[in-house]
Tab-separated table of C-alpha atoms in Angstrom:
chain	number	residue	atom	x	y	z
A	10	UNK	CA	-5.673	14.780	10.608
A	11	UNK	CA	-5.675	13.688	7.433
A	12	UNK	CA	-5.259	10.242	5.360
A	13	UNK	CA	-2.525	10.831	2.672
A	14	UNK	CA	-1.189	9.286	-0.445
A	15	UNK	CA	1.948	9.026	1.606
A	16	UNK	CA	-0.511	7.025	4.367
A	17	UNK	CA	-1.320	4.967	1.623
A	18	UNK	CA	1.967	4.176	0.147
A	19	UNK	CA	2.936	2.794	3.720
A	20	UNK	CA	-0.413	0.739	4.052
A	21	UNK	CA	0.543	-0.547	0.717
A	22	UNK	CA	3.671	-1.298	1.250
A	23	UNK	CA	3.171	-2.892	4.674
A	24	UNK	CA	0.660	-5.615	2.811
A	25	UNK	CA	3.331	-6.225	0.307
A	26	UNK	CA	2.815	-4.117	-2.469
A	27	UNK	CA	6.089	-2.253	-3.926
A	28	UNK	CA	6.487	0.680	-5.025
A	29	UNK	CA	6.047	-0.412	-9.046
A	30	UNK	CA	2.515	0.713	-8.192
A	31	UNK	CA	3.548	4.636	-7.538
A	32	UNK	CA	0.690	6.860	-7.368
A	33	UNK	CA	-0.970	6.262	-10.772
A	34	UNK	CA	-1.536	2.796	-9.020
A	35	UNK	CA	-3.539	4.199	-6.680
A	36	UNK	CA	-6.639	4.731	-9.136
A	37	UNK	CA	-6.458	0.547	-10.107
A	38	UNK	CA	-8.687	-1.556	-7.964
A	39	UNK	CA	-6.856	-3.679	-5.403
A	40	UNK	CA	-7.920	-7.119	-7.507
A	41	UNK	CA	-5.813	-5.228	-9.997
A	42	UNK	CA	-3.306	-4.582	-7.734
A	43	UNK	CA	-3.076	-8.301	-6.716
A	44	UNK	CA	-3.963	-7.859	-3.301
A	45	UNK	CA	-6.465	-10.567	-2.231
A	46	UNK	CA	-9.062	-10.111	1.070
A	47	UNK	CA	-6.593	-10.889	3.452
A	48	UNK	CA	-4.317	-7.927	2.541
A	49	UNK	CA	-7.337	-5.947	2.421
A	50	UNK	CA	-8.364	-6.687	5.696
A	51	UNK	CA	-4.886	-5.745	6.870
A	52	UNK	CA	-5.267	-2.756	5.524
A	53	UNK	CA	-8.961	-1.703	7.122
A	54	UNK	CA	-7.724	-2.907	10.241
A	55	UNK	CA	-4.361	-0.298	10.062
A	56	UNK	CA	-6.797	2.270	9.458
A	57	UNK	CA	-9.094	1.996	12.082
A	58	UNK	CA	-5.921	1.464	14.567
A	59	UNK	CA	-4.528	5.135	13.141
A	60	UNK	CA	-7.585	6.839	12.297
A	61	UNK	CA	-10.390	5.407	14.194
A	62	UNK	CA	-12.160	5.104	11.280
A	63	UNK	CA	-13.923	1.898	10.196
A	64	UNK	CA	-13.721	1.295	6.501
A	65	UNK	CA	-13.724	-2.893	6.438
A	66	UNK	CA	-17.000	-3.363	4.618
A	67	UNK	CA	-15.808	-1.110	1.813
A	68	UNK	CA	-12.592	-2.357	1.210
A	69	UNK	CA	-13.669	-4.709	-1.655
A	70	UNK	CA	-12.032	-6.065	-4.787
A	71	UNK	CA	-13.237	-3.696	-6.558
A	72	UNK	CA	-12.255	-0.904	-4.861
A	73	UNK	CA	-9.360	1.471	-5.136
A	74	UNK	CA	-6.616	3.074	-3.282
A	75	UNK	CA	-7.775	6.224	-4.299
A	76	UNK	CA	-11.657	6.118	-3.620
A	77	UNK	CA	-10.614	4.647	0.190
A	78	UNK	CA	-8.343	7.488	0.616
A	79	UNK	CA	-11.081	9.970	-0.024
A	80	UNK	CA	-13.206	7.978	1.621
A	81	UNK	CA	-11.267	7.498	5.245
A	82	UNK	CA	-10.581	11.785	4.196
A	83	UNK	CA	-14.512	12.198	4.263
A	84	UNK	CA	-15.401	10.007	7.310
A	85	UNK	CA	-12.567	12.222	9.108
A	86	UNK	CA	-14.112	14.706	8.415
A	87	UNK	CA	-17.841	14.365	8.889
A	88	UNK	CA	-15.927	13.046	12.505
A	89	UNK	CA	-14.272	16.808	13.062
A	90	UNK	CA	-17.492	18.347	12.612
C-alpha cells in the first residue's frame, strides 16, 4: 500500500481545498495553502483511519503536501518490513 498524490488530492479536497492547487501545490506549505490546524487535523486523522499511520504531530503549518506524502510513504514502509 502506498500513499499517492491521487490520496492526497482527495485528502485535500475533502478539507476544502480545490483543485487550483494541482500538483505543483503540493510542494507549498499548508499555511500557504490556507489550510489552518483544524483542516490539518482532519487530514492526520484520514490518514491514520486509511493507513494506520500516525502523522498528527507533523502535520504543521509549515509543512507540505509533498514532505507528508513521503513521509506517511516511509512510515509504510519501515511498517512492511
Amino acid at each position: 500500500m502506498a500513499f499517492t498524490d491521487n490520496d492526497m488530492r482527495e485528502l485535500l479536497k475533502a478539507v476544502g481545498l480545490e483543485a487550483k492547487a494541482g500538483v505543483e501545490g503540493y510542494s507549498r506549505s499548508f499555511e500557504e495553502l490556507d489550510l489552518d490546524s483544524l483542516a490539518r487535523v482532519e487530514i492526520a486523522t484520514r490518514i491514520q483511519d486509511r493507513f494506520g499511520v500516525d502523522v498528527e504531530e507533523q502535520v504543521t503549518a509549515e509543512e507540505t503536501p509533498e514532505g507528508l506524502r513521503r513521509l506517511v510513504n516511509e512510515r509504510l514502509t519501515a511498517a512492511a518490513k
